[in-house]
Short mmCIF file of C-alpha atoms and ligand atoms in Angstrom, two decimals:
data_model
loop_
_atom_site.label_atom_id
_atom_site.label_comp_id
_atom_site.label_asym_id
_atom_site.label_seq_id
_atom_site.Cartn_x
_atom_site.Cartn_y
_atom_site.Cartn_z
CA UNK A 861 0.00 0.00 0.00
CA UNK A 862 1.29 3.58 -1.03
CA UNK A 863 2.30 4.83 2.37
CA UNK A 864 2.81 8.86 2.40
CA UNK A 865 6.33 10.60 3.08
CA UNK A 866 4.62 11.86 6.33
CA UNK A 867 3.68 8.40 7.56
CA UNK A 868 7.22 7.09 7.12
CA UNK A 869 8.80 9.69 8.86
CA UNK A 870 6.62 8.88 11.47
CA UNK A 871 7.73 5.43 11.58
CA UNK A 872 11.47 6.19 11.47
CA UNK A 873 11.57 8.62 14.22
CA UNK A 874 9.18 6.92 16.46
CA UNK A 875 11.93 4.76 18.22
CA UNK A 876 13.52 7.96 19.23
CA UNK A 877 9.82 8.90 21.44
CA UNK A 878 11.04 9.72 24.69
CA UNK A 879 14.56 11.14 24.43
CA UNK A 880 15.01 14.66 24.80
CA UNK A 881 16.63 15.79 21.29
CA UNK A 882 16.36 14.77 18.08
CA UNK A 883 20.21 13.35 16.99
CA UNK A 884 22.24 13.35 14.35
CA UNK A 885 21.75 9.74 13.51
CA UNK A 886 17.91 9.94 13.92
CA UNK A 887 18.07 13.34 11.04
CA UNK A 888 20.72 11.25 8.64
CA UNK A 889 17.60 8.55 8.31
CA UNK A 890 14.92 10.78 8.56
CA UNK A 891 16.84 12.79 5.83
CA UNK A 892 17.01 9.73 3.57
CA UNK A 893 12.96 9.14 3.44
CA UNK A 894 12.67 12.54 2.80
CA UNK A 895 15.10 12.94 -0.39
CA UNK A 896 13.30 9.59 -1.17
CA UNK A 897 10.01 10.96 -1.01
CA UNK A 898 10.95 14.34 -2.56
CA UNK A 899 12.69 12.50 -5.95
CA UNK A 900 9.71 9.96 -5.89
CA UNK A 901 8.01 13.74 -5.90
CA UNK A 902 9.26 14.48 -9.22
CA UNK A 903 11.55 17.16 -7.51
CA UNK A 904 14.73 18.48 -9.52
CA UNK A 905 17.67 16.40 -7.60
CA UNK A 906 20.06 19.75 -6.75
CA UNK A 907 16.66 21.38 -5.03
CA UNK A 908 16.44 17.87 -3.18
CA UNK A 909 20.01 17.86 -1.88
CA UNK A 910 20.07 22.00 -0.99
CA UNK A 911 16.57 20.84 0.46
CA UNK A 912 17.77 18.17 3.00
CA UNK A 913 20.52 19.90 3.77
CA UNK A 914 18.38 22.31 5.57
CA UNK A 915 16.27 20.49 6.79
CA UNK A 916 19.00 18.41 8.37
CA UNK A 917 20.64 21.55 9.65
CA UNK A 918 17.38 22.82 11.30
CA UNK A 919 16.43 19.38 13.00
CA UNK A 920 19.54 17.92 14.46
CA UNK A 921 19.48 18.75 18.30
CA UNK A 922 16.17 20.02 18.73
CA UNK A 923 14.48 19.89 21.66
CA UNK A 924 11.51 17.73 21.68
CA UNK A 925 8.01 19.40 22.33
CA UNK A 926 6.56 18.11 24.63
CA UNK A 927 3.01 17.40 22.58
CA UNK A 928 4.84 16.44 19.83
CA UNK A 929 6.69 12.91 18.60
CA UNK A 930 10.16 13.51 16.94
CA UNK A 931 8.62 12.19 13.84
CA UNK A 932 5.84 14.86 13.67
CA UNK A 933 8.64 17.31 14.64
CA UNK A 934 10.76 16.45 12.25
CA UNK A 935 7.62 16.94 9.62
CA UNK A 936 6.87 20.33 11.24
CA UNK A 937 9.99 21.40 10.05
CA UNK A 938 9.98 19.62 6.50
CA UNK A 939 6.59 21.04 5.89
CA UNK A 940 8.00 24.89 6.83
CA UNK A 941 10.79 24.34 5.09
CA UNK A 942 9.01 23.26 1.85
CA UNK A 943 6.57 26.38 2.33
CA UNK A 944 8.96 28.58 2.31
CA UNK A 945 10.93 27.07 -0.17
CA UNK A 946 7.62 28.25 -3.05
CA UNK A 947 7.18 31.27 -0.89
CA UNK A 948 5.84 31.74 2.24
CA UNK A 949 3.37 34.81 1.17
CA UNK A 950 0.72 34.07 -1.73
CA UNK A 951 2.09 36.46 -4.47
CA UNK A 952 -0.08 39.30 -6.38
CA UNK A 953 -0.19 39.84 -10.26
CA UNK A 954 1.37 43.35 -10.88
CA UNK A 955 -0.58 46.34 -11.94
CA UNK A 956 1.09 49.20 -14.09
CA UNK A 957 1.13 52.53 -12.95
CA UNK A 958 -0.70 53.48 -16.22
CA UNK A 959 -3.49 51.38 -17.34
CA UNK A 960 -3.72 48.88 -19.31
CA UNK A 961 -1.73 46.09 -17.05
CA UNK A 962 -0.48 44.12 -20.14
CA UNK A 963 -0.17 40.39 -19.14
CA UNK A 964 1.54 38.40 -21.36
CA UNK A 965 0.97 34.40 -21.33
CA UNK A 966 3.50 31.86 -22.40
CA UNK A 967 4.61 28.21 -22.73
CA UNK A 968 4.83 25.30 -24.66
CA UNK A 969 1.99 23.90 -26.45
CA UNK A 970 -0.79 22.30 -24.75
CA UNK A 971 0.54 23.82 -21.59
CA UNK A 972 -3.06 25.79 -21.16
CA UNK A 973 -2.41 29.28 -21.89
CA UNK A 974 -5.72 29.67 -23.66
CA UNK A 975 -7.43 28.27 -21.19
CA UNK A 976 -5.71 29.93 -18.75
CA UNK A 977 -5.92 33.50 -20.58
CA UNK A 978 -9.73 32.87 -20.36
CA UNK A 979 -9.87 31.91 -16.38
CA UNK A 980 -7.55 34.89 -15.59
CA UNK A 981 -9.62 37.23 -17.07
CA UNK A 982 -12.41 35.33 -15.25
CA UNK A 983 -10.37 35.90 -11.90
CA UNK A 984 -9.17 39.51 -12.18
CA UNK A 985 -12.61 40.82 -13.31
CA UNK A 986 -15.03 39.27 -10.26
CA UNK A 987 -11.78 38.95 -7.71
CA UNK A 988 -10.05 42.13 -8.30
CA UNK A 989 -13.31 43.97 -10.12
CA UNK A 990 -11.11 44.89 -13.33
CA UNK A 991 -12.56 45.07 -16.76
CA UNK A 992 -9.80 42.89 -19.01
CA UNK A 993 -9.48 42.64 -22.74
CA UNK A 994 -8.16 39.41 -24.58
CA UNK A 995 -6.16 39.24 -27.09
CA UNK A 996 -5.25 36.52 -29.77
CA UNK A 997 -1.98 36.17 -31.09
CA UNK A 998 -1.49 32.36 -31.24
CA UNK A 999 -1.63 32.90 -35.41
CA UNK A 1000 0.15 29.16 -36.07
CA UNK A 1001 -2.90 27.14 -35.39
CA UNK A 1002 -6.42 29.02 -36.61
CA UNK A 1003 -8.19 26.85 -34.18
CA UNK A 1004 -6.19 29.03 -30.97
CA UNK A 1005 -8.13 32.36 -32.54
CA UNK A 1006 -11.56 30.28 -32.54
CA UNK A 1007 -10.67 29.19 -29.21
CA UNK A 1008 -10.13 32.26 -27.46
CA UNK A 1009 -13.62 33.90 -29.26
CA UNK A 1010 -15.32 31.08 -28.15
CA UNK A 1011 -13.87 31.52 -24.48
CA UNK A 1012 -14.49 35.31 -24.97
CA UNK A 1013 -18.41 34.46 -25.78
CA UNK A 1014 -18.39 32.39 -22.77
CA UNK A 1015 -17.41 35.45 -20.45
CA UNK A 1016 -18.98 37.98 -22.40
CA UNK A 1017 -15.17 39.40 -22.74
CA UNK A 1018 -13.44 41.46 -25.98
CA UNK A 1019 -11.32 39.57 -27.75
CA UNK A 1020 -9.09 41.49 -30.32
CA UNK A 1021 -7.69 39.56 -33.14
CA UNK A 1022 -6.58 39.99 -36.90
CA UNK A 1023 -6.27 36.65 -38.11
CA UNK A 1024 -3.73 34.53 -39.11
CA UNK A 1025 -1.70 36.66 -41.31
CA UNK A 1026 -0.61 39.37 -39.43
CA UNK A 1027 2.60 39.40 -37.51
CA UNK A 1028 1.90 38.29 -33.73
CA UNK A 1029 4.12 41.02 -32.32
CA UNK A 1030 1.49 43.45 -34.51
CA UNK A 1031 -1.25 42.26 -33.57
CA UNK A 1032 -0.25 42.87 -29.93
CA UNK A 1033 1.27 46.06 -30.42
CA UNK A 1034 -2.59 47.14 -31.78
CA UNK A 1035 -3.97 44.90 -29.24
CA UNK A 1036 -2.68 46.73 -26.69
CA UNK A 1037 -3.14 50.24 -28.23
CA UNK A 1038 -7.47 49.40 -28.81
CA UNK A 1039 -7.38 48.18 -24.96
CA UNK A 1040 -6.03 51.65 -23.99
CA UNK A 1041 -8.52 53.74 -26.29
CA UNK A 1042 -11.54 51.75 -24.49
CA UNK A 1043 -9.96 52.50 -21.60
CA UNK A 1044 -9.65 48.38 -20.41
CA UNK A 1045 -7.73 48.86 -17.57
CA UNK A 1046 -6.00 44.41 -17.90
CA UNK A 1047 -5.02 43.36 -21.24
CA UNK A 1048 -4.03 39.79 -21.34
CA UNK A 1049 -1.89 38.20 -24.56
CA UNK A 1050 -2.28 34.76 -25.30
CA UNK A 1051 0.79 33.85 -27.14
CA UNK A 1052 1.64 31.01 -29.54
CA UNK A 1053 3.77 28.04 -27.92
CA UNK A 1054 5.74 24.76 -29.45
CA UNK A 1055 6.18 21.54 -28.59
CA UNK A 1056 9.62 22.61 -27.81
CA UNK A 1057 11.37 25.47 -26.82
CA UNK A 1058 12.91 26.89 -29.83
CA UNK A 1059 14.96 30.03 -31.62
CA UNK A 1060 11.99 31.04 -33.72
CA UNK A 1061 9.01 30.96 -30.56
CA UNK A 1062 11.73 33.07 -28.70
CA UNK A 1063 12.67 35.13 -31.06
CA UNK A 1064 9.39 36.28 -31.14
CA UNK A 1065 7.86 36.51 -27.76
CA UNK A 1066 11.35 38.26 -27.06
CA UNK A 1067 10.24 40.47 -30.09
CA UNK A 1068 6.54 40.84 -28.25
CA UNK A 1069 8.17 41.76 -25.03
CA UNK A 1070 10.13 44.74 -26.02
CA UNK A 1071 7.17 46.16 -27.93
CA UNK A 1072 4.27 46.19 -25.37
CA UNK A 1073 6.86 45.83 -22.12
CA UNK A 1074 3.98 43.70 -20.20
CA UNK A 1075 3.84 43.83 -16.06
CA UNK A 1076 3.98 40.60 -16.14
CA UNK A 1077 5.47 37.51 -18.40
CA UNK A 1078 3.34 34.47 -16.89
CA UNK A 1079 4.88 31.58 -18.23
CA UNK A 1080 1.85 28.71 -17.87
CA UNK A 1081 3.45 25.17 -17.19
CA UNK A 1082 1.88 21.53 -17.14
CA UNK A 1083 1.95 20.01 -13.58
CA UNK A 1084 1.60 16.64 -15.00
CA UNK A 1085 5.12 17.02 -17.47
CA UNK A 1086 7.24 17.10 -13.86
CA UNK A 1087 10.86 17.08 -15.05
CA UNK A 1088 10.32 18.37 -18.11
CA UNK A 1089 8.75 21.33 -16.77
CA UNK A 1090 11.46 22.28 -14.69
CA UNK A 1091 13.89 22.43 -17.89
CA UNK A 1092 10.94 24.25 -19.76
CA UNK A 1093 10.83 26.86 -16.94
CA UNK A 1094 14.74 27.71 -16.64
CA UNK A 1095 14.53 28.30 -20.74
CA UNK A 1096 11.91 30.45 -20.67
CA UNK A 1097 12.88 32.65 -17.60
CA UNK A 1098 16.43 32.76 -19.00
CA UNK A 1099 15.59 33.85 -22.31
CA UNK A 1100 12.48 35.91 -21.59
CA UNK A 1101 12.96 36.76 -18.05
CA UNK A 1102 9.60 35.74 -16.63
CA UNK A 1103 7.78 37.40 -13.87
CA UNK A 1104 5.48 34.57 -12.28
CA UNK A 1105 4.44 31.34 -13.00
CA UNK A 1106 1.01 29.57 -13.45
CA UNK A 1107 0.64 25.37 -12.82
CA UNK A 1108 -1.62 23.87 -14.75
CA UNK A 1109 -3.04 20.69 -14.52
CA UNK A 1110 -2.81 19.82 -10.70
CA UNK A 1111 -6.22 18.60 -10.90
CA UNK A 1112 -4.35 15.53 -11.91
CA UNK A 1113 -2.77 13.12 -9.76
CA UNK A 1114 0.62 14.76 -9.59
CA UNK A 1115 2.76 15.21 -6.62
CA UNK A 1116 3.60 18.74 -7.40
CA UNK A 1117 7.15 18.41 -7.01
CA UNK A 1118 7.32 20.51 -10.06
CA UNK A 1119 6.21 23.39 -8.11
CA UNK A 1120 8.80 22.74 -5.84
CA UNK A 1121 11.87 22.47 -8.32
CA UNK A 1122 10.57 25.49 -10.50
CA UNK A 1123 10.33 27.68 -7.78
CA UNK A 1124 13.90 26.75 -6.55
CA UNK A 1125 15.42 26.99 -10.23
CA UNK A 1126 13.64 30.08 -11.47
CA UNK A 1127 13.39 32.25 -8.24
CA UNK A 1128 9.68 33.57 -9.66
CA UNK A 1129 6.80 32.80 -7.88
CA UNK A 1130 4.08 30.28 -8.77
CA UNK A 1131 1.09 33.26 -9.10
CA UNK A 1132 -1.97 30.69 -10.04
CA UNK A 1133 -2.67 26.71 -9.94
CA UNK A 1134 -5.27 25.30 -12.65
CA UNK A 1135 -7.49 22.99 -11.28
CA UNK A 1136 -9.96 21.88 -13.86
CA UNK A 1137 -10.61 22.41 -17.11
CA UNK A 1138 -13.93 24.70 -16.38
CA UNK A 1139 -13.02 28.51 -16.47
CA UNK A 1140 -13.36 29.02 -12.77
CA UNK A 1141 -10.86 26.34 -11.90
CA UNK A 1142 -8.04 28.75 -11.24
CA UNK A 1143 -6.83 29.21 -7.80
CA UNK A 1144 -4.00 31.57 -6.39
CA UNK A 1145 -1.22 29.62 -5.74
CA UNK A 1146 -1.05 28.33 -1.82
CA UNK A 1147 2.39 27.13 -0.65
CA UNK A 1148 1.54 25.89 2.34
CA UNK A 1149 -1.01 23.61 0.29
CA UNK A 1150 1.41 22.66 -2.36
CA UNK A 1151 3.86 21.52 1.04
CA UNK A 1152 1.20 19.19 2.28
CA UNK A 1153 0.70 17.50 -1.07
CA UNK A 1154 4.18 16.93 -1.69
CA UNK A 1155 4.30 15.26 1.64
CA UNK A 1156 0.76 13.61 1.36
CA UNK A 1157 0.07 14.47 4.70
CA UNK A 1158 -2.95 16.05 5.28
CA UNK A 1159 -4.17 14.70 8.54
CA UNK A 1160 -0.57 15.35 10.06
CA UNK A 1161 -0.42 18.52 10.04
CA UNK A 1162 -4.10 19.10 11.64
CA UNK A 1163 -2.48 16.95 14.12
CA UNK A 1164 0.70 19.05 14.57
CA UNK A 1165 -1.70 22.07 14.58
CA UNK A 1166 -3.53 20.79 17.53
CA UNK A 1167 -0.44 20.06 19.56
CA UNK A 1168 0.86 23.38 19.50
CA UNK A 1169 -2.49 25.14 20.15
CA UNK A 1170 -2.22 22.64 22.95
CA UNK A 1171 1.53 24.06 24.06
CA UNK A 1172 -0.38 27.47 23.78
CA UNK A 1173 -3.26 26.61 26.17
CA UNK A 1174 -0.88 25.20 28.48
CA UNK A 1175 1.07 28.71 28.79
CA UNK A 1176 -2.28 30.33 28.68
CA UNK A 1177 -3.32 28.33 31.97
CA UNK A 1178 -0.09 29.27 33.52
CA UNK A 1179 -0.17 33.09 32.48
CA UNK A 1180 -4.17 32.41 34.52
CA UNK A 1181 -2.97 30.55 37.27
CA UNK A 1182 -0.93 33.59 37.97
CA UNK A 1183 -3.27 35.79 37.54
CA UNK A 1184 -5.59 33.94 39.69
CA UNK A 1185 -2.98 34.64 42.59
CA UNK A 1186 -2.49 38.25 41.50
CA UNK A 1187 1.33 38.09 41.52
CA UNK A 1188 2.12 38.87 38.27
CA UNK A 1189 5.79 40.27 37.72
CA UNK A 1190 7.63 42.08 34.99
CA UNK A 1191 9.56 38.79 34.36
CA UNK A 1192 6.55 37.32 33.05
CA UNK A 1193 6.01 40.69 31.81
CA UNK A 1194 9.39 39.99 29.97
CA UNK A 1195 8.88 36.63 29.10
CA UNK A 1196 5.35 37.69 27.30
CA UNK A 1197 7.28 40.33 25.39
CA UNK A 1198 9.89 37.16 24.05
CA UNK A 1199 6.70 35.53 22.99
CA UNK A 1200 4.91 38.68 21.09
CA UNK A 1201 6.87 37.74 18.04
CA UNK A 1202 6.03 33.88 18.06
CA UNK A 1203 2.73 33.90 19.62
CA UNK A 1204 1.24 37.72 19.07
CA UNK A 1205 0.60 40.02 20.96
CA UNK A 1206 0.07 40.25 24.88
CA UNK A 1207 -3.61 41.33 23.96
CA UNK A 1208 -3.95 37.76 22.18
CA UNK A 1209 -2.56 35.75 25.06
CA UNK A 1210 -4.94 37.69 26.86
CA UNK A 1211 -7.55 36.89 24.63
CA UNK A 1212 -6.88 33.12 25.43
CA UNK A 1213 -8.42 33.71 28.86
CA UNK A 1214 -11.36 32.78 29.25
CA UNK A 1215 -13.85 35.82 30.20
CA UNK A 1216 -10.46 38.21 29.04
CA UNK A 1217 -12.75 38.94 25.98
CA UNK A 1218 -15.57 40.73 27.52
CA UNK A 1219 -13.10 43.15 29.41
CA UNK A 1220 -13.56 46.50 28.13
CA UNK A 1221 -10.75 48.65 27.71
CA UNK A 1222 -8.58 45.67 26.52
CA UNK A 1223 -6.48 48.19 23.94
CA UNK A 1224 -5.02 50.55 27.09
CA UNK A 1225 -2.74 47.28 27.63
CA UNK A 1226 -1.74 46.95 23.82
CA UNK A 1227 1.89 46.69 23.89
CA UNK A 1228 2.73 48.76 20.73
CA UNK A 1229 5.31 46.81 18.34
CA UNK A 1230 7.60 49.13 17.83
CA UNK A 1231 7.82 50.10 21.87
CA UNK A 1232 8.72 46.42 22.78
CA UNK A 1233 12.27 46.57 22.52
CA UNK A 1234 11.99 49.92 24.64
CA UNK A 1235 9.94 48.07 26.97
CA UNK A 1236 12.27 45.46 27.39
CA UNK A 1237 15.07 47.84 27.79
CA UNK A 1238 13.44 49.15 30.88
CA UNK A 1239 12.93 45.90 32.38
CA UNK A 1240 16.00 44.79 31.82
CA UNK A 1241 17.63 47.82 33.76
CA UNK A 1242 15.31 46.96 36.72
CA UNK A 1243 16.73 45.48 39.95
CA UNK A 1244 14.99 41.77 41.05
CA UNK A 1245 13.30 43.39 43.49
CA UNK A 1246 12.03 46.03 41.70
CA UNK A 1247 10.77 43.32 38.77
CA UNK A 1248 8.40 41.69 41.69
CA UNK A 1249 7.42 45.16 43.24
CA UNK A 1250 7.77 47.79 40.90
CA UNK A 1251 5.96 50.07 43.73
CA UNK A 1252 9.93 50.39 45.66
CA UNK A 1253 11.37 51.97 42.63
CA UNK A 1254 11.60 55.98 43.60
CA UNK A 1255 12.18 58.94 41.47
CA UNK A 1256 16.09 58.20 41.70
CA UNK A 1257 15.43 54.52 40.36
CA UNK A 1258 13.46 55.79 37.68
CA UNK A 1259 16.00 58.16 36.53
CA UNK A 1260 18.92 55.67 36.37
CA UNK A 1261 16.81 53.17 34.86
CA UNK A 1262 15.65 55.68 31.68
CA UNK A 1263 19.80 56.37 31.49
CA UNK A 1264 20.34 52.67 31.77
CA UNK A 1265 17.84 51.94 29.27
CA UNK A 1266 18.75 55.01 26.59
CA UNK A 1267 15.17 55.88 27.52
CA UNK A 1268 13.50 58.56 29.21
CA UNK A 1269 11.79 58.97 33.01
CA UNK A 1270 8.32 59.42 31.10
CA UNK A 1271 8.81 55.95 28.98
CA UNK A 1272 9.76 54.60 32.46
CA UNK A 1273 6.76 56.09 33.74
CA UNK A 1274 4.47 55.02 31.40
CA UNK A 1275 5.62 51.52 31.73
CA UNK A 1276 4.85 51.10 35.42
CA UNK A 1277 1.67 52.66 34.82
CA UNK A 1278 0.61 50.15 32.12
CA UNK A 1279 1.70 47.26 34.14
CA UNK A 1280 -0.24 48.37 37.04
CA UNK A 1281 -3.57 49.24 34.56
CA UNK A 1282 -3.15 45.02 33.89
CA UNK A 1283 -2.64 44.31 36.74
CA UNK A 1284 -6.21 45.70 38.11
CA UNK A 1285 -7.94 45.02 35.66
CA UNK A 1286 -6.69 41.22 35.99
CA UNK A 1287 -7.58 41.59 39.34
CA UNK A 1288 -10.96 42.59 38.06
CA UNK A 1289 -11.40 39.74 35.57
CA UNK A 1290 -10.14 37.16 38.25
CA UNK A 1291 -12.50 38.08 40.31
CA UNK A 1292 -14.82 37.61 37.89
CA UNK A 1293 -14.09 34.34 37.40
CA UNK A 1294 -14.36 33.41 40.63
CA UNK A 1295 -17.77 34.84 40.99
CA UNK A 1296 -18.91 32.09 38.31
CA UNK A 1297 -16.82 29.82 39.75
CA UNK A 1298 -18.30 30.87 43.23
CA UNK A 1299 -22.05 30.26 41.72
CA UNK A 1300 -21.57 27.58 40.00
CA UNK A 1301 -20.34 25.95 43.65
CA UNK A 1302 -23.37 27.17 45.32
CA UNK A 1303 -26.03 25.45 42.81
P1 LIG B 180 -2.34 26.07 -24.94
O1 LIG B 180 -1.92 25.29 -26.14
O2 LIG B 180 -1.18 26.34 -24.05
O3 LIG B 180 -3.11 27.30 -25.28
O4 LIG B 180 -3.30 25.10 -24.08
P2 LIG B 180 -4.88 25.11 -23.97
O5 LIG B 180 -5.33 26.27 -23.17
O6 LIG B 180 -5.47 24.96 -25.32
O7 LIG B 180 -5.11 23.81 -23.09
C1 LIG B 180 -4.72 22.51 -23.51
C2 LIG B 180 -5.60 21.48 -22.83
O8 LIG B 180 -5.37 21.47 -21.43
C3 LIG B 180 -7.07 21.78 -23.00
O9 LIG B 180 -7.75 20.59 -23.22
C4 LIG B 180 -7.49 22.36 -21.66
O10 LIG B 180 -8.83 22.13 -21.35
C5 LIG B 180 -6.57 21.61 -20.73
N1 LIG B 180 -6.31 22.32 -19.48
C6 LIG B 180 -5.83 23.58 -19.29
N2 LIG B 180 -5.71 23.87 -17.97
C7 LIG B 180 -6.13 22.79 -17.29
C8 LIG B 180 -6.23 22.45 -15.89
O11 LIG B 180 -5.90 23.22 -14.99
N3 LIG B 180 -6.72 21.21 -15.60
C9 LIG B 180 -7.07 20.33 -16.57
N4 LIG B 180 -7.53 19.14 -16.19
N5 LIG B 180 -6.97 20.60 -17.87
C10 LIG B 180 -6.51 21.80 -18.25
MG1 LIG B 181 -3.48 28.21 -27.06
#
């Protein structure tokens, strides 16, 4: 039975359950299932190698979580490294300054573009509310012009063409010019492709490209090709310089390991996945997604998500036990500031607690991003003591912990007035909590 990459990491590092770090020897096998997996993938074998490497060099003596096997760990890191590897942040299609955006489709034949042209269009106009003109310049096979009309029809859409004996970079060139006089604000070129990359095809599109200088060169690939598409991709962006690309095809049963290797070779982003063959099968491209596929491990990662948001409650009931007991100090003051970056802000930890969310006045005790590491400063400068009871520090404390801090007596000020404002109102909310509690008892 076909056993996913995420299952058999699970099974190597489960013998290691228990022990404290993950080791060297435990990453060299785990490593080895995962190039596996990654080449069975259809993933270029340099990305796969730079790719392990990594991952190798991120996992090896790492403490265990506590709600978490090695093996999922070791997963948790594979799937963030993979993300990030085809971009962490979903990317945007680029809009010129002065209308029309020109978009500008290529590829090899069969790769989709038409199709493609058609379900951008689709996208842009109900997604992004623009008003996009098509235009036909595939003049090799008459049936591409028919094609696009037909698509046009479909989506009640202009579609500008001049037949088949016209010269492509022409018909653009006018294409482009008609879009701007009925003010279209998108035009979008479906080019001609081969079955092959060739001189002539580049030649041309190269030709194309310096005439209409398009926002963006999407160059539209076949998921299901998987090698061959990575080789197809470094042409094209060397010769044409590409700005995105679109995968087509993933409706299929593919791996995606394409996405994985073009991303890696290229260094442009993978802007749009085709999922069908209908005209509203387009999808931005999700990396995080595309991560999970290659791994085929959907259900693991729910999993991993749970155990964290488990690691988070269990800080949460700490941060309440405290509360409870009203001795909150600036170290866990401090130690809530290291967290802001990994967990959010104080206000979300906050958040966690339960009845926290019905206190009003919740945004007085917003710790402002850009004041944290002045914050922290003035902690820092405090005396043990003075962490635990901030009320001992005196008007000579404050003034040598502003100097020791490179901050002032009034940022000192404001501190200890913040941390007092929580501390009432958890006071307040405690005590609301234990009225419930207290009720709840009673009945
Ligand atoms: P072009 O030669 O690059 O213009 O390719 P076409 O747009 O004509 O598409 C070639 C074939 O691929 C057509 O049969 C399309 O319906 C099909 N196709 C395009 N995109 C997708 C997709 O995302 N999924 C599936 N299943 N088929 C697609
Ligand atoms: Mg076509």
């Amino acid at each position: 039975a076909f056993e996913s990459l995420a299952e058999r990491l699970q099974q190597t590092m489960q013998k290691i359950k228990g022990k404290g770090k993950v080791s060297e020897a435990d990453v060299k096998e785990m490593a080895r299932e995962v190039r596996l997996a990654l080449l069975e993938a259809d993933v270029n074998f340099k990305v796969v190698k730079q790719f392990v490497n990594r991952v190798k060099e991120r996992a090896v003596g790492q403490e265990v979580m506590k709600s978490l096997t090695p093996g999922q760990q070791v997963i948790k890191v594979v799937n963030e490294e993979l993300t990030a590897l085809m971009g962490s942040e979903e990317s945007k299609i680029e809009t010129a300054s002065k209308p029309p955006t020109v978009i500008m489709m290529v590829g090899l034949q069969g790769a989709g573009k038409t199709t493609t042209t058609a379900k951008l269009a689709n996208y842009l106009r109900k997604k992004k509310n623009k008003t996009p003109m098509l235009v036909a310049a595939d003049i090799y096979r008459p049936a591409a012009i028919d094609q696009l009309n037909t698509l046009g029809k479909q989506l009640d859409m202009p579609v500008y063409s001049e037949g088949t004996d016209v010269s492509p970079v022409d018909i653009v060139k006018r294409g482009v010019e008609k879009a701007k006089e009925e003010h279209h604000d998108t035009v979008i070129l479906d080019t001609a492709g081969r079955l092959h990359v060739d001189e002539n095809l580049m030649d041309e599109l190269k030709e194309m490209k310096a005439s209409v200088n398009p926002d963006e060169i999407l160059l539209v690939v076949d998921a299901m090709t998987g090698q061959d598409a990575v080789n197809v991709s470094e042409q094209f962006n060397e010769l044409l310089e590409i700005s995105g690309v679109v995968l087509t095809k993933l409706d299929g049963d593919t791996r995606g390991g394409a996405a994985l290797s073009i991303r890696a070779v290229t260094e442009k982003p993978i802007k749009f996945a085709g999922m069908g063959e209908k005209i509203d099968q387009l999808e931005p491209f999700h990396p995080e997604r595309m991560a999970s596929r290659i791994l085929g491990m959907g259900d693991v990662l729910s999993l991993i998500e749970k155990a964290q948001t488990n690691v988070d409650e269990e800080k949460a009931k700490e941060l309440e036990a405290k509360l409870r007991n009203a001795d909150l100090t600036f170290d866990d003051f401090l130690e809530q500031i290291d967290q802001v970056k990994s967990m959010g802000p104080l206000e979300d930890l906050l958040g966690m607690l339960p009845g926290a969310n019905k206190m009003k006045g919740m945004k007085n005790m917003q710790v402002d991003d850009s004041q944290i590491g002045k914050v922290e400063a003035i902690v820092r400068s405090m005396t043990k003591q003075e962490k635990v009871e901030p009320k001992i520090i005196n008007a000579s404390r404050k003034r040598r912990i502003a100097k020791g801090s490179g901050t002032t007596v009034q940022d000192v000020n404001k501190l200890l007035k913040q941390f007092e404002d929580m501390k009432k109102m958890m006071k307040q909310m405690t005590s609301q909590m234990g009225g419930k509690a207290g009720k709840r008892k009673g009945k």
